[in-house]
Amino acid sequence: MSRIEIFNSEGFRHDGRRFDELRNFTCTIGDHPNLDGSSSVKLGATKVSCMVVGPYNGPPRLNFSIDVTPFSTFERQARKNEKRLQELQSLLVTSFTSACATAELPGTIDVRIQVLAQDGGLVSACTNAATLALIDAGIPMKDYICACSAGIYDTTPFLDLSNAEETDLSFLTIGALGNDSDVLMLLLENKIPADHLPVVMDMALSGTQLVRQVMDDTVRYYTQQRLAKRKLTGL
Amino acid sequence: MPSKRKFEVSMASESATALDHVSLRSVKGKCVKIVREQYLRTDIPCRSLLCTRCNTDLSVALPGSSPMLATLSSAPPSTDSLGPHYAVPDLSALTQAMDCFESSKLFYDVIILQSVLEQLRSVSTPLYRRLKSVIAANNKRFVVFHNLFHKPSFVAKQPAETFDHYGSRCVLSAASWYAKHIPDVNIVVVSAGLIETNDSSVTVLPLSEYIPQFSGTASLLDSMLRSEPAIKKNPNNTVYFSEHFPTSKILGGVKSGQLIQGKLHISHYNSNEGHIYSSDRDDTILIIGKDNLNRAFNDDIVAVELLPQSEWKTELVTLDTVKDVDEDDSNDFLRTDSNISKKPTGKVVGIVRRNWRQYVGHIDIRSTPDILNPTFHGITNVLVTPMDRKIPKIRIRTRQAGSLVGHRILVMPDTWDTDSRYPDGHFIRDLGPMEDQDAETEAILLENDVQYQPFSQAVLDCLPKEGHEWRVPESKSDPLWNKREDLRNLQICSIDPPGCQDIDDALHARMLPNGNYECGVHIADVTHFVKPRTPMDNEAAARGTTVYLVDKRIDMLPMLLGTDLCSLKPRVERFAFSVIWELTPDAEIVSTRFTKSVIKSVNAFSYDEAQKRIDETSNSDELTKSMRMLLKLSKQLKQRRIDAGALNLASPEVSVRLENEQNDPTGVEVKELKETNSLVEEFMLLANISVAKRIYEAFPQTAMLRRHQPPPESRFEEFSKELKKLKGLKLSTKSSKAIADSLDKCIDPKDPYFNTLARIMATRCMMSAQYFASGQFDYAEFRHYGLASEIYTHFTSPIRRYADIIAHRELAAAIGYEPADSRMHKLQEEHLLSFMLVRALRVTQLSRKRG
């Protein structure tokens, strides 16, 4: 028997959530006033911060770098999984290159993501943080890219897996472009039976809409604050 | 791909607040930071019918989960002093009196707290499982209340708080919440420990005061007795055993190699001697004498310290040295025979995990002669001698000793202290008088861990609604006919032992225009009725196999399926899973195909009837002809198998003669083997092999296969030595072929039974065959030694073996009949399942032996 009960017979997950509940998702933008764009995202106990520099002189393209701090997981460890991070970086580059009008960019943009704490949902947290930081930097984008993960336990789809669930279940991460939920990014690293796949994708897509709502509210809130500040200072 | 179905997802923080647990733990010597988020909700229902405020439809939208319906009755049990009340047991109550919670006499409307459930899980897995099954049965109205997810009743653990103290705080907090939430009913916290509360709305009652308030609970009190300090027969505090090492020392010792950890196997012949196998040393370590066994039971995982080399001894193997050993002089074995190599001996210094279960036994009258006095009615200590000779006597305290003498009783050991010669246990249940057929049958089933309870309602609900009226649909456009071949026109018959009701298999053969034969094996399509992950499937998997006893059969599947709907009865249309070959006249396979089908068996023969029909030369109807074809081919198949080195080890099948249903057995007869037995056997083997190849091709990692390893030479040493000494015969063990040949020569002209005896002895020397998933081993290791086949599986008896059901599902997926079940992708689960099946099969063998 595994250490934790993933899903008990009364329908609770190990952390008290229902199958269709997202963890606490909060975000801020403009944390670093000196940078062109910045954001931080908290998804449950996962914390990610993102910085954007650019556009600066250079070929029109997006660079991503992901830095996983050694204290972010439960065991302090030197860099590992370098390959996994590279894969994640290239996934983000392709997704964002198609979402931003990259060809018309005036120069190179560096996106740097720092993972401060990990408790599952790393890919979705990184994607959401990058979206917010790019918006903060004023980079033109077609729409928000909002990501959310979903997995499957037996036949029940689970929204937004925590670390403990990710180790036990098959799951996928979807990045959707905007409101009409075009799937821009789909990452599935283990197996999900084909007949269950649509349900899991639906679950993740429903999650992205919730995420989009929170991100949109945040962006509007910070923008209004900035506008208010501008009026005050008379700029 | 997504169907644009919208889920009404929400953020957990809308109905709950998050709480972060950060704790530091040491895992494998490293400091590890555990971050766990927990959501405290306000929408958890109390699940009482008296409550109008709680929303119980919370999980209605949840697929596959039972909604949290209000279960606690509005008229709960009531006693004079407590009034109508809901009981809230704490951890100590559950660990000490699980038998009471399972009893039908008391404990209705019980609130099991999540905190208690989790603590119980960490303390004892068997007890946790038992409680879960009481909750799932739902006839005693047990509800789980998730107090750790419930904001109003949640209490956080204080930094240096003990496990027990925190547990009782959780219980009290939840009980107070309930008391305020449902004021009409009293909330009674039942505990076997010490809990104090200053909340007047909650009553805290010790178990020993709670139980007697209900009538008919006297015998249940016996099972509680161990909580009172047992009166030791040992007033002068003699210490019989040395203390076990503390856990940390054991773990360290095992890691550094000073101690050896292993499962203790007690000798069949002497309960004071056992051994463990150490994989590091690749050797067994003997543990001799009660002092060295140091309170370990058979099957416990123990840590052993090696004794100095001067105390190493030879294993006690020959029967003539076994004496009936009295309990007190256990160490007096003289093993000075220096010719035989000495084995390391050891001493148990700690028990890593107890594998205690419930044991069947009887009261040893010698231990307390005064209980026979009819006027004696007090509480007394008695010793119980378990049926399993490897288990030491267990001391229990009981009020009903007089009436239990001469009965089979079920007891459970609880503790074994250093100052006690015997383990202390408690009485659970009286099975009935000894040598009574029912009591003894139940004892055998319990001892072998066979689940013999009738099928639960949940399982029966999975049966087709039509019951015995179920028919193959007439119209071929019915979805059930989808991808099914119509084989009703074939001359199919089944050949089984006389009186067989669960007919798994049927056969047919016919001549093809090109001179080849078409042969078919048709197996009952059990998986059409038993869908994966239904309660019926789970139950069948847990049972593993049908168990045959002398006078009864404990079915793996409900009767309706086993003996009717799945059974390939004659002159009835039935669903089947068919394997059809084209064979040349020399019995070489030209092609094989598999299909789900509908068949209509022409006749069901017993072996005798089939034999007579074939032998009767005047019979020339089509069915007889096809049976002759099958017989001819089967002989060729058998010859080829024997040439390849297959062993004929089959121990003789015996049948027990009964005068009538109620009577005791009157004799045992050896079943006579006819040619038709071997006809059926050969085609079943061929079907199994063909299916094994096909599912391995489709699922290289997860195919359910069966293999049989060649026995190591050393196993035969003893046997061939004896053969040589007694009869001057030589046994060659180079290959299976060599063994088969030399066994054929083991004939004593004076004793016709000698050859069979030799075969039985040889069988005992073999390894036992095992189930495995194909990913576990290399192809070269798949070999089935006894059958001399490269690859093998079980496919032909799905009514009575669960392994066959898995093979059926895999084959159905392999031929594209239905999509593979997601479970099959989980390799690990399958491993687990295979272990379970092995266990189940072993159990079957054991009970057959004894039964």
mmCIF file of C-alpha atoms in Angstrom, chain A residues 5 43 86 106 129 131-132 149 172 177 229:
data_model
loop_
_atom_site.group_PDB
_atom_site.id
_atom_site.type_symbol
_atom_site.label_atom_id
_atom_site.label_comp_id
_atom_site.label_asym_id
_atom_site.label_seq_id
_atom_site.Cartn_x
_atom_site.Cartn_y
_atom_site.Cartn_z
ATOM 1 C CA GLU A 5 -4.208 7.500 -0.150
ATOM 2 C CA LEU A 43 0.157 27.360 -7.587
ATOM 3 C CA GLN A 86 16.156 21.727 -21.824
ATOM 4 C CA PRO A 106 12.209 44.559 -32.841
ATOM 5 C CA ALA A 129 4.508 33.025 -15.192
ATOM 6 C CA THR A 131 2.791 34.756 -20.082
ATOM 7 C CA LEU A 132 2.358 37.308 -17.307
ATOM 8 C CA SER A 149 -2.360 19.939 -15.685
ATOM 9 C CA LEU A 172 -0.737 15.752 -19.008
ATOM 10 C CA LEU A 177 -4.468 30.104 -26.147
ATOM 11 C CA LYS A 229 -0.082 56.234 -10.581
#
